[in-house]
């Protein structure tokens, strides 16, 4: 397939699938995945992409900018944009409260999960304290191996109060979409990240050698009224993820 055929907007651009620059970014990412756009070769110039897609140059520029932020496109002063040679690490913003499913779909990747545990359990002391559970309450637990384009990315173990998630079996794909429907999507979260060396069991699930580097992430999410929504402990592959935090000078 030629680049012109691949970028033909009637094949992929729709009015109800979100911002046009995001759709173009996903299409160009798919083009690289499918080999229509070759790694290491120049990206067609902005004006050419604009005329092939019937999109404005501003929209095209925004999509290319986003691909550059993803690390998939390298912009070289004076000589245009090139498609990066290597698959970039997934860059995860530390300031946006998004779900795994949303993060992966924003990058044009298909997320999936393998269930490790899902049900209602007696809470551990940590869960009682973190979720502020009454003494006789049970807890909903969902543990999953998360994959992106079939590659294992993370092991996530989430615990939620039954008042927030009464039926853990209701979660089939995205936990945050189930919470959103119930009016319990978290609006704020605290996250703690530490470095670990993967043990045998986690390394096997993530399909890497034991002892390799991983990231342990604990997220506690809250509703606007301060109630805790989730306590999630995750282990991410160290070689697949970059966490990026934006820092600003504090104004007194
Ligand atoms: C993210 C969150 C996790 C949350 C999950 C929901 C981190 C470190 N963790 O992976 O706390 O439970 O998204 O994803 O970012 P889902 O809606 O796709 O199930």
mmCIF file of N, CA and C in Angstrom, residues 139-248:
data_model
loop_
_atom_site.group_PDB
_atom_site.id
_atom_site.type_symbol
_atom_site.label_atom_id
_atom_site.label_comp_id
_atom_site.label_asym_id
_atom_site.label_seq_id
_atom_site.Cartn_x
_atom_site.Cartn_y
_atom_site.Cartn_z
ATOM 1 N N UNK A 139 -13.453 -6.421 50.828
ATOM 2 C CA UNK A 139 -12.817 -5.564 49.843
ATOM 3 C C UNK A 139 -12.913 -6.224 48.459
ATOM 4 N N UNK A 140 -13.067 -5.390 47.431
ATOM 5 C CA UNK A 140 -13.046 -5.889 46.041
ATOM 6 C C UNK A 140 -11.607 -5.864 45.553
ATOM 7 N N UNK A 141 -11.181 -6.981 44.980
ATOM 8 C CA UNK A 141 -9.811 -6.996 44.447
ATOM 9 C C UNK A 141 -9.823 -7.406 42.994
ATOM 10 N N UNK A 142 -9.059 -6.663 42.168
ATOM 11 C CA UNK A 142 -8.848 -7.117 40.795
ATOM 12 C C UNK A 142 -7.354 -7.047 40.500
ATOM 13 N N UNK A 143 -6.830 -8.165 40.066
ATOM 14 C CA UNK A 143 -5.397 -8.214 39.729
ATOM 15 C C UNK A 143 -5.275 -8.675 38.293
ATOM 16 N N UNK A 144 -4.490 -7.923 37.508
ATOM 17 C CA UNK A 144 -4.391 -8.212 36.066
ATOM 18 C C UNK A 144 -2.972 -8.066 35.561
ATOM 19 N N UNK A 145 -2.682 -8.870 34.562
ATOM 20 C CA UNK A 145 -1.479 -8.630 33.763
ATOM 21 C C UNK A 145 -1.946 -7.756 32.604
ATOM 22 N N UNK A 146 -1.382 -6.550 32.493
ATOM 23 C CA UNK A 146 -1.811 -5.617 31.451
ATOM 24 C C UNK A 146 -0.882 -5.721 30.246
ATOM 25 N N UNK A 147 -1.479 -5.823 29.074
ATOM 26 C CA UNK A 147 -0.650 -5.908 27.873
ATOM 27 C C UNK A 147 -0.999 -4.780 26.907
ATOM 28 N N UNK A 148 -0.008 -4.400 26.095
ATOM 29 C CA UNK A 148 -0.225 -3.417 25.027
ATOM 30 C C UNK A 148 0.279 -4.060 23.749
ATOM 31 N N UNK A 149 -0.586 -4.132 22.750
ATOM 32 C CA UNK A 149 -0.264 -4.846 21.508
ATOM 33 C C UNK A 149 0.345 -6.216 21.816
ATOM 34 N N UNK A 150 -0.275 -6.912 22.757
ATOM 35 C CA UNK A 150 0.099 -8.279 23.168
ATOM 36 C C UNK A 150 1.413 -8.378 23.938
ATOM 37 N N UNK A 151 2.056 -7.252 24.225
ATOM 38 C CA UNK A 151 3.310 -7.309 24.973
ATOM 39 C C UNK A 151 3.009 -7.005 26.452
ATOM 40 N N UNK A 152 3.452 -7.865 27.380
ATOM 41 C CA UNK A 152 3.161 -7.584 28.790
ATOM 42 C C UNK A 152 3.838 -6.298 29.244
ATOM 43 N N UNK A 153 3.096 -5.437 29.918
ATOM 44 C CA UNK A 153 3.619 -4.134 30.349
ATOM 45 C C UNK A 153 3.680 -4.028 31.867
ATOM 46 N N UNK A 154 2.632 -4.539 32.530
ATOM 47 C CA UNK A 154 2.547 -4.303 33.966
ATOM 48 C C UNK A 154 1.663 -5.346 34.635
ATOM 49 N N UNK A 155 1.946 -5.553 35.925
ATOM 50 C CA UNK A 155 1.059 -6.369 36.761
ATOM 51 C C UNK A 155 0.377 -5.374 37.694
ATOM 52 N N UNK A 156 -0.941 -5.351 37.692
ATOM 53 C CA UNK A 156 -1.663 -4.377 38.518
ATOM 54 C C UNK A 156 -2.590 -5.082 39.488
ATOM 55 N N UNK A 157 -2.445 -4.742 40.756
ATOM 56 C CA UNK A 157 -3.326 -5.309 41.777
ATOM 57 C C UNK A 157 -4.082 -4.179 42.444
ATOM 58 N N UNK A 158 -5.384 -4.068 42.144
ATOM 59 C CA UNK A 158 -6.186 -2.964 42.680
ATOM 60 C C UNK A 158 -7.129 -3.466 43.760
ATOM 61 N N UNK A 159 -7.256 -2.693 44.834
ATOM 62 C CA UNK A 159 -8.225 -2.982 45.892
ATOM 63 C C UNK A 159 -9.159 -1.787 46.012
ATOM 64 N N UNK A 160 -10.454 -2.079 46.115
ATOM 65 C CA UNK A 160 -11.444 -0.993 46.193
ATOM 66 C C UNK A 160 -12.485 -1.339 47.249
ATOM 67 N N UNK A 161 -13.027 -0.322 47.945
ATOM 68 C CA UNK A 161 -14.102 -0.603 48.908
ATOM 69 C C UNK A 161 -15.326 -1.127 48.160
ATOM 70 N N UNK A 162 -16.125 -1.989 48.802
ATOM 71 C CA UNK A 162 -17.338 -2.501 48.149
ATOM 72 C C UNK A 162 -18.337 -1.383 47.870
ATOM 73 N N UNK A 163 -18.272 -0.306 48.648
ATOM 74 C CA UNK A 163 -19.182 0.824 48.400
ATOM 75 C C UNK A 163 -18.862 1.480 47.049
ATOM 76 N N UNK A 164 -17.634 1.327 46.582
ATOM 77 C CA UNK A 164 -17.224 1.908 45.299
ATOM 78 C C UNK A 164 -17.379 0.870 44.169
ATOM 79 N N UNK A 165 -16.943 -0.354 44.438
ATOM 80 C CA UNK A 165 -17.049 -1.416 43.417
ATOM 81 C C UNK A 165 -17.667 -2.650 44.074
ATOM 82 N N UNK A 166 -19.025 -2.704 44.110
ATOM 83 C CA UNK A 166 -19.673 -3.830 44.801
ATOM 84 C C UNK A 166 -19.445 -5.155 44.086
ATOM 85 N N UNK A 167 -19.296 -5.109 42.751
ATOM 86 C CA UNK A 167 -19.157 -6.358 42.006
ATOM 87 C C UNK A 167 -17.912 -6.315 41.108
ATOM 88 N N UNK A 168 -16.798 -6.870 41.574
ATOM 89 C CA UNK A 168 -15.572 -6.812 40.781
ATOM 90 C C UNK A 168 -15.706 -7.521 39.424
ATOM 91 N N UNK A 169 -16.687 -8.447 39.313
ATOM 92 C CA UNK A 169 -16.871 -9.147 38.026
ATOM 93 C C UNK A 169 -17.408 -8.214 36.938
ATOM 94 N N UNK A 170 -17.897 -7.025 37.375
ATOM 95 C CA UNK A 170 -18.395 -6.053 36.389
ATOM 96 C C UNK A 170 -17.253 -5.465 35.556
ATOM 97 N N UNK A 171 -16.015 -5.593 36.081
ATOM 98 C CA UNK A 171 -14.877 -5.051 35.323
ATOM 99 C C UNK A 171 -14.443 -6.073 34.287
ATOM 100 N N UNK A 172 -14.675 -5.742 33.036
ATOM 101 C CA UNK A 172 -14.241 -6.667 31.982
ATOM 102 C C UNK A 172 -13.036 -6.135 31.232
ATOM 103 N N UNK A 173 -13.067 -4.855 30.902
ATOM 104 C CA UNK A 173 -11.893 -4.275 30.232
ATOM 105 C C UNK A 173 -11.293 -3.158 31.084
ATOM 106 N N UNK A 174 -12.019 -2.027 31.203
ATOM 107 C CA UNK A 174 -11.437 -0.893 31.924
ATOM 108 C C UNK A 174 -12.099 -0.670 33.282
ATOM 109 N N UNK A 175 -11.281 -0.666 34.318
ATOM 110 C CA UNK A 175 -11.786 -0.364 35.664
ATOM 111 C C UNK A 175 -12.324 1.066 35.709
ATOM 112 N N UNK A 176 -11.578 2.012 35.115
ATOM 113 C CA UNK A 176 -11.993 3.414 35.202
ATOM 114 C C UNK A 176 -13.301 3.672 34.465
ATOM 115 N N UNK A 177 -13.590 2.897 33.401
ATOM 116 C CA UNK A 177 -14.868 3.138 32.726
ATOM 117 C C UNK A 177 -16.021 2.605 33.575
ATOM 118 N N UNK A 178 -15.812 1.498 34.309
ATOM 119 C CA UNK A 178 -16.854 1.005 35.233
ATOM 120 C C UNK A 178 -17.069 2.037 36.342
ATOM 121 N N UNK A 179 -15.971 2.587 36.866
ATOM 122 C CA UNK A 179 -16.088 3.593 37.932
ATOM 123 C C UNK A 179 -16.801 4.845 37.404
ATOM 124 N N UNK A 180 -16.463 5.220 36.192
ATOM 125 C CA UNK A 180 -17.069 6.418 35.600
ATOM 126 C C UNK A 180 -18.586 6.254 35.495
ATOM 127 N N UNK A 181 -19.019 5.066 35.023
ATOM 128 C CA UNK A 181 -20.459 4.830 34.892
ATOM 129 C C UNK A 181 -21.168 4.909 36.229
ATOM 130 N N UNK A 182 -20.455 4.489 37.284
ATOM 131 C CA UNK A 182 -21.065 4.492 38.613
ATOM 132 C C UNK A 182 -20.922 5.865 39.282
ATOM 133 N N UNK A 183 -20.284 6.807 38.594
ATOM 134 C CA UNK A 183 -20.079 8.146 39.183
ATOM 135 C C UNK A 183 -18.945 8.171 40.189
ATOM 136 N N UNK A 184 -18.036 7.197 40.112
ATOM 137 C CA UNK A 184 -16.939 7.119 41.077
ATOM 138 C C UNK A 184 -15.563 7.230 40.429
ATOM 139 N N UNK A 185 -15.481 7.886 39.282
ATOM 140 C CA UNK A 185 -14.167 8.031 38.661
ATOM 141 C C UNK A 185 -13.298 8.950 39.536
ATOM 142 N N UNK A 186 -12.083 8.502 39.892
ATOM 143 C CA UNK A 186 -11.262 9.343 40.770
ATOM 144 C C UNK A 186 -10.852 10.655 40.104
ATOM 145 N N UNK A 187 -10.717 11.701 40.915
ATOM 146 C CA UNK A 187 -10.319 13.009 40.365
ATOM 147 C C UNK A 187 -8.920 13.423 40.833
ATOM 148 N N UNK A 188 -8.384 12.667 41.801
ATOM 149 C CA UNK A 188 -7.073 13.025 42.334
ATOM 150 C C UNK A 188 -6.392 11.740 42.755
ATOM 151 N N UNK A 189 -5.064 11.684 42.653
ATOM 152 C CA UNK A 189 -4.381 10.468 43.094
ATOM 153 C C UNK A 189 -2.986 10.809 43.604
ATOM 154 N N UNK A 190 -2.515 9.986 44.510
ATOM 155 C CA UNK A 190 -1.122 10.084 44.952
ATOM 156 C C UNK A 190 -0.424 8.844 44.447
ATOM 157 N N UNK A 191 0.776 9.027 43.945
ATOM 158 C CA UNK A 191 1.483 7.895 43.384
ATOM 159 C C UNK A 191 2.894 7.832 43.957
ATOM 160 N N UNK A 192 3.283 6.635 44.354
ATOM 161 C CA UNK A 192 4.643 6.453 44.862
ATOM 162 C C UNK A 192 5.353 5.471 43.939
ATOM 163 N N UNK A 193 6.526 5.861 43.452
ATOM 164 C CA UNK A 193 7.257 5.014 42.502
ATOM 165 C C UNK A 193 8.588 4.613 43.096
ATOM 166 N N UNK A 194 8.927 3.348 43.046
ATOM 167 C CA UNK A 194 10.257 2.936 43.492
ATOM 168 C C UNK A 194 10.836 1.897 42.540
ATOM 169 N N UNK A 195 12.147 1.776 42.598
ATOM 170 C CA UNK A 195 12.831 0.835 41.703
ATOM 171 C C UNK A 195 12.902 -0.527 42.390
ATOM 172 N N UNK A 196 12.727 -1.585 41.612
ATOM 173 C CA UNK A 196 12.875 -2.928 42.172
ATOM 174 C C UNK A 196 13.616 -3.823 41.173
ATOM 175 N N UNK A 197 14.093 -4.944 41.671
ATOM 176 C CA UNK A 197 14.574 -5.993 40.773
ATOM 177 C C UNK A 197 13.513 -7.071 40.793
ATOM 178 N N UNK A 198 13.123 -7.500 39.607
ATOM 179 C CA UNK A 198 11.977 -8.402 39.521
ATOM 180 C C UNK A 198 12.279 -9.786 40.075
ATOM 181 N N UNK A 199 11.337 -10.265 40.873
ATOM 182 C CA UNK A 199 11.424 -11.641 41.368
ATOM 183 C C UNK A 199 10.981 -12.607 40.269
ATOM 184 N N UNK A 200 11.182 -13.895 40.534
ATOM 185 C CA UNK A 200 10.897 -14.915 39.514
ATOM 186 C C UNK A 200 9.455 -14.859 38.992
ATOM 187 N N UNK A 201 8.480 -14.819 39.930
ATOM 188 C CA UNK A 201 7.083 -14.921 39.503
ATOM 189 C C UNK A 201 6.684 -13.716 38.652
ATOM 190 N N UNK A 202 7.041 -12.508 39.105
ATOM 191 C CA UNK A 202 6.683 -11.303 38.339
ATOM 192 C C UNK A 202 7.416 -11.279 37.003
ATOM 193 N N UNK A 203 8.698 -11.680 37.015
ATOM 194 C CA UNK A 203 9.482 -11.684 35.771
ATOM 195 C C UNK A 203 8.863 -12.645 34.758
ATOM 196 N N UNK A 204 8.387 -13.800 35.232
ATOM 197 C CA UNK A 204 7.762 -14.767 34.319
ATOM 198 C C UNK A 204 6.536 -14.156 33.660
ATOM 199 N N UNK A 205 5.699 -13.481 34.481
ATOM 200 C CA UNK A 205 4.485 -12.867 33.920
ATOM 201 C C UNK A 205 4.835 -11.785 32.906
ATOM 202 N N UNK A 206 5.873 -11.012 33.212
ATOM 203 C CA UNK A 206 6.235 -9.888 32.328
ATOM 204 C C UNK A 206 7.153 -10.330 31.182
ATOM 205 N N UNK A 207 7.463 -11.615 31.181
ATOM 206 C CA UNK A 207 8.288 -12.213 30.124
ATOM 207 C C UNK A 207 9.658 -11.553 30.001
ATOM 208 N N UNK A 208 10.271 -11.304 31.169
ATOM 209 C CA UNK A 208 11.670 -10.875 31.155
ATOM 210 C C UNK A 208 12.455 -11.675 32.186
ATOM 211 N N UNK A 209 13.768 -11.516 32.150
ATOM 212 C CA UNK A 209 14.601 -12.328 33.048
ATOM 213 C C UNK A 209 14.459 -11.860 34.487
ATOM 214 N N UNK A 210 14.436 -12.802 35.438
ATOM 215 C CA UNK A 210 14.400 -12.408 36.851
ATOM 216 C C UNK A 210 15.623 -11.560 37.177
ATOM 217 N N UNK A 211 15.455 -10.613 38.101
ATOM 218 C CA UNK A 211 16.577 -9.767 38.497
ATOM 219 C C UNK A 211 16.666 -8.484 37.692
ATOM 220 N N UNK A 212 15.944 -8.418 36.562
ATOM 221 C CA UNK A 212 15.970 -7.189 35.750
ATOM 222 C C UNK A 212 15.218 -6.078 36.481
ATOM 223 N N UNK A 213 15.457 -4.837 36.024
ATOM 224 C CA UNK A 213 14.850 -3.684 36.694
ATOM 225 C C UNK A 213 13.353 -3.578 36.398
ATOM 226 N N UNK A 214 12.609 -3.180 37.411
ATOM 227 C CA UNK A 214 11.185 -2.902 37.238
ATOM 228 C C UNK A 214 10.830 -1.669 38.056
ATOM 229 N N UNK A 215 9.619 -1.186 37.858
ATOM 230 C CA UNK A 215 9.146 -0.043 38.636
ATOM 231 C C UNK A 215 7.961 -0.492 39.468
ATOM 232 N N UNK A 216 8.037 -0.213 40.762
ATOM 233 C CA UNK A 216 6.893 -0.535 41.612
ATOM 234 C C UNK A 216 6.127 0.769 41.835
ATOM 235 N N UNK A 217 4.844 0.746 41.534
ATOM 236 C CA UNK A 217 4.051 1.972 41.647
ATOM 237 C C UNK A 217 2.833 1.722 42.521
ATOM 238 N N UNK A 218 2.655 2.568 43.508
ATOM 239 C CA UNK A 218 1.447 2.491 44.333
ATOM 240 C C UNK A 218 0.618 3.721 44.050
ATOM 241 N N UNK A 219 -0.645 3.523 43.711
ATOM 242 C CA UNK A 219 -1.523 4.663 43.465
ATOM 243 C C UNK A 219 -2.699 4.606 44.431
ATOM 244 N N UNK A 220 -2.941 5.716 45.107
ATOM 245 C CA UNK A 220 -4.154 5.850 45.916
ATOM 246 C C UNK A 220 -4.964 6.967 45.286
ATOM 247 N N UNK A 221 -6.191 6.638 44.849
ATOM 248 C CA UNK A 221 -7.010 7.624 44.128
ATOM 249 C C UNK A 221 -8.196 8.036 44.982
ATOM 250 N N UNK A 222 -8.625 9.270 44.764
ATOM 251 C CA UNK A 222 -9.689 9.848 45.597
ATOM 252 C C UNK A 222 -10.819 10.442 44.772
ATOM 253 N N UNK A 223 -12.015 10.474 45.368
ATOM 254 C CA UNK A 223 -13.130 11.230 44.801
ATOM 255 C C UNK A 223 -12.982 12.688 45.243
ATOM 256 N N UNK A 224 -13.787 13.548 44.627
ATOM 257 C CA UNK A 224 -13.710 14.977 44.990
ATOM 258 C C UNK A 224 -14.000 15.184 46.482
ATOM 259 N N UNK A 225 -14.866 14.313 47.077
ATOM 260 C CA UNK A 225 -15.205 14.504 48.492
ATOM 261 C C UNK A 225 -14.182 13.872 49.442
ATOM 262 N N UNK A 226 -13.079 13.369 48.911
ATOM 263 C CA UNK A 226 -12.005 12.860 49.761
ATOM 264 C C UNK A 226 -12.053 11.363 50.012
ATOM 265 N N UNK A 227 -13.150 10.689 49.607
ATOM 266 C CA UNK A 227 -13.205 9.231 49.797
ATOM 267 C C UNK A 227 -12.173 8.532 48.915
ATOM 268 N N UNK A 228 -11.579 7.452 49.458
ATOM 269 C CA UNK A 228 -10.590 6.714 48.666
ATOM 270 C C UNK A 228 -11.318 5.793 47.690
ATOM 271 N N UNK A 229 -10.888 5.811 46.413
ATOM 272 C CA UNK A 229 -11.504 4.960 45.398
ATOM 273 C C UNK A 229 -10.723 3.664 45.236
ATOM 274 N N UNK A 230 -9.418 3.783 45.064
ATOM 275 C CA UNK A 230 -8.620 2.576 44.806
ATOM 276 C C UNK A 230 -7.268 2.668 45.501
ATOM 277 N N UNK A 231 -6.765 1.516 45.831
ATOM 278 C CA UNK A 231 -5.384 1.370 46.287
ATOM 279 C C UNK A 231 -4.796 0.332 45.341
ATOM 280 N N UNK A 232 -3.914 0.800 44.447
ATOM 281 C CA UNK A 232 -3.407 -0.098 43.409
ATOM 282 C C UNK A 232 -1.899 -0.224 43.500
ATOM 283 N N UNK A 233 -1.441 -1.451 43.539
ATOM 284 C CA UNK A 233 -0.003 -1.713 43.549
ATOM 285 C C UNK A 233 0.353 -2.357 42.221
ATOM 286 N N UNK A 234 1.270 -1.724 41.508
ATOM 287 C CA UNK A 234 1.607 -2.218 40.173
ATOM 288 C C UNK A 234 3.099 -2.456 40.045
ATOM 289 N N UNK A 235 3.426 -3.357 39.150
ATOM 290 C CA UNK A 235 4.826 -3.573 38.793
ATOM 291 C C UNK A 235 4.933 -3.428 37.290
ATOM 292 N N UNK A 236 5.689 -2.422 36.850
ATOM 293 C CA UNK A 236 5.864 -2.157 35.426
ATOM 294 C C UNK A 236 7.222 -2.647 34.975
ATOM 295 N N UNK A 237 7.289 -3.095 33.725
ATOM 296 C CA UNK A 237 8.579 -3.428 33.117
ATOM 297 C C UNK A 237 9.429 -2.174 33.047
ATOM 298 N N UNK A 238 10.654 -2.247 33.536
ATOM 299 C CA UNK A 238 11.537 -1.080 33.525
ATOM 300 C C UNK A 238 11.968 -0.702 32.123
ATOM 301 N N UNK A 239 11.981 -1.670 31.202
ATOM 302 C CA UNK A 239 12.486 -1.364 29.856
ATOM 303 C C UNK A 239 11.397 -0.872 28.921
ATOM 304 N N UNK A 240 10.172 -0.768 29.414
ATOM 305 C CA UNK A 240 9.084 -0.388 28.511
ATOM 306 C C UNK A 240 8.457 0.946 28.875
ATOM 307 N N UNK A 241 8.768 1.435 30.016
ATOM 308 C CA UNK A 241 8.072 2.614 30.507
ATOM 309 C C UNK A 241 9.001 3.721 30.938
ATOM 310 N N UNK A 242 8.650 4.959 30.594
ATOM 311 C CA UNK A 242 9.290 6.166 31.094
ATOM 312 C C UNK A 242 8.215 6.977 31.795
ATOM 313 N N UNK A 243 8.430 7.372 32.991
ATOM 314 C CA UNK A 243 7.457 8.258 33.627
ATOM 315 C C UNK A 243 7.991 9.679 33.577
ATOM 316 N N UNK A 244 7.163 10.600 33.119
ATOM 317 C CA UNK A 244 7.623 11.976 32.934
ATOM 318 C C UNK A 244 6.837 12.903 33.849
ATOM 319 N N UNK A 245 7.535 13.710 34.612
ATOM 320 C CA UNK A 245 6.858 14.663 35.487
ATOM 321 C C UNK A 245 7.213 16.080 35.054
ATOM 322 N N UNK A 246 6.194 16.921 34.942
ATOM 323 C CA UNK A 246 6.466 18.320 34.626
ATOM 324 C C UNK A 246 6.632 19.079 35.934
ATOM 325 N N UNK A 247 7.678 19.860 36.020
ATOM 326 C CA UNK A 247 7.937 20.604 37.251
ATOM 327 C C UNK A 247 7.798 22.095 36.989
ATOM 328 N N UNK A 248 7.188 22.779 37.914
ATOM 329 C CA UNK A 248 7.072 24.240 37.764
ATOM 330 C C UNK A 248 7.594 24.915 39.013
#
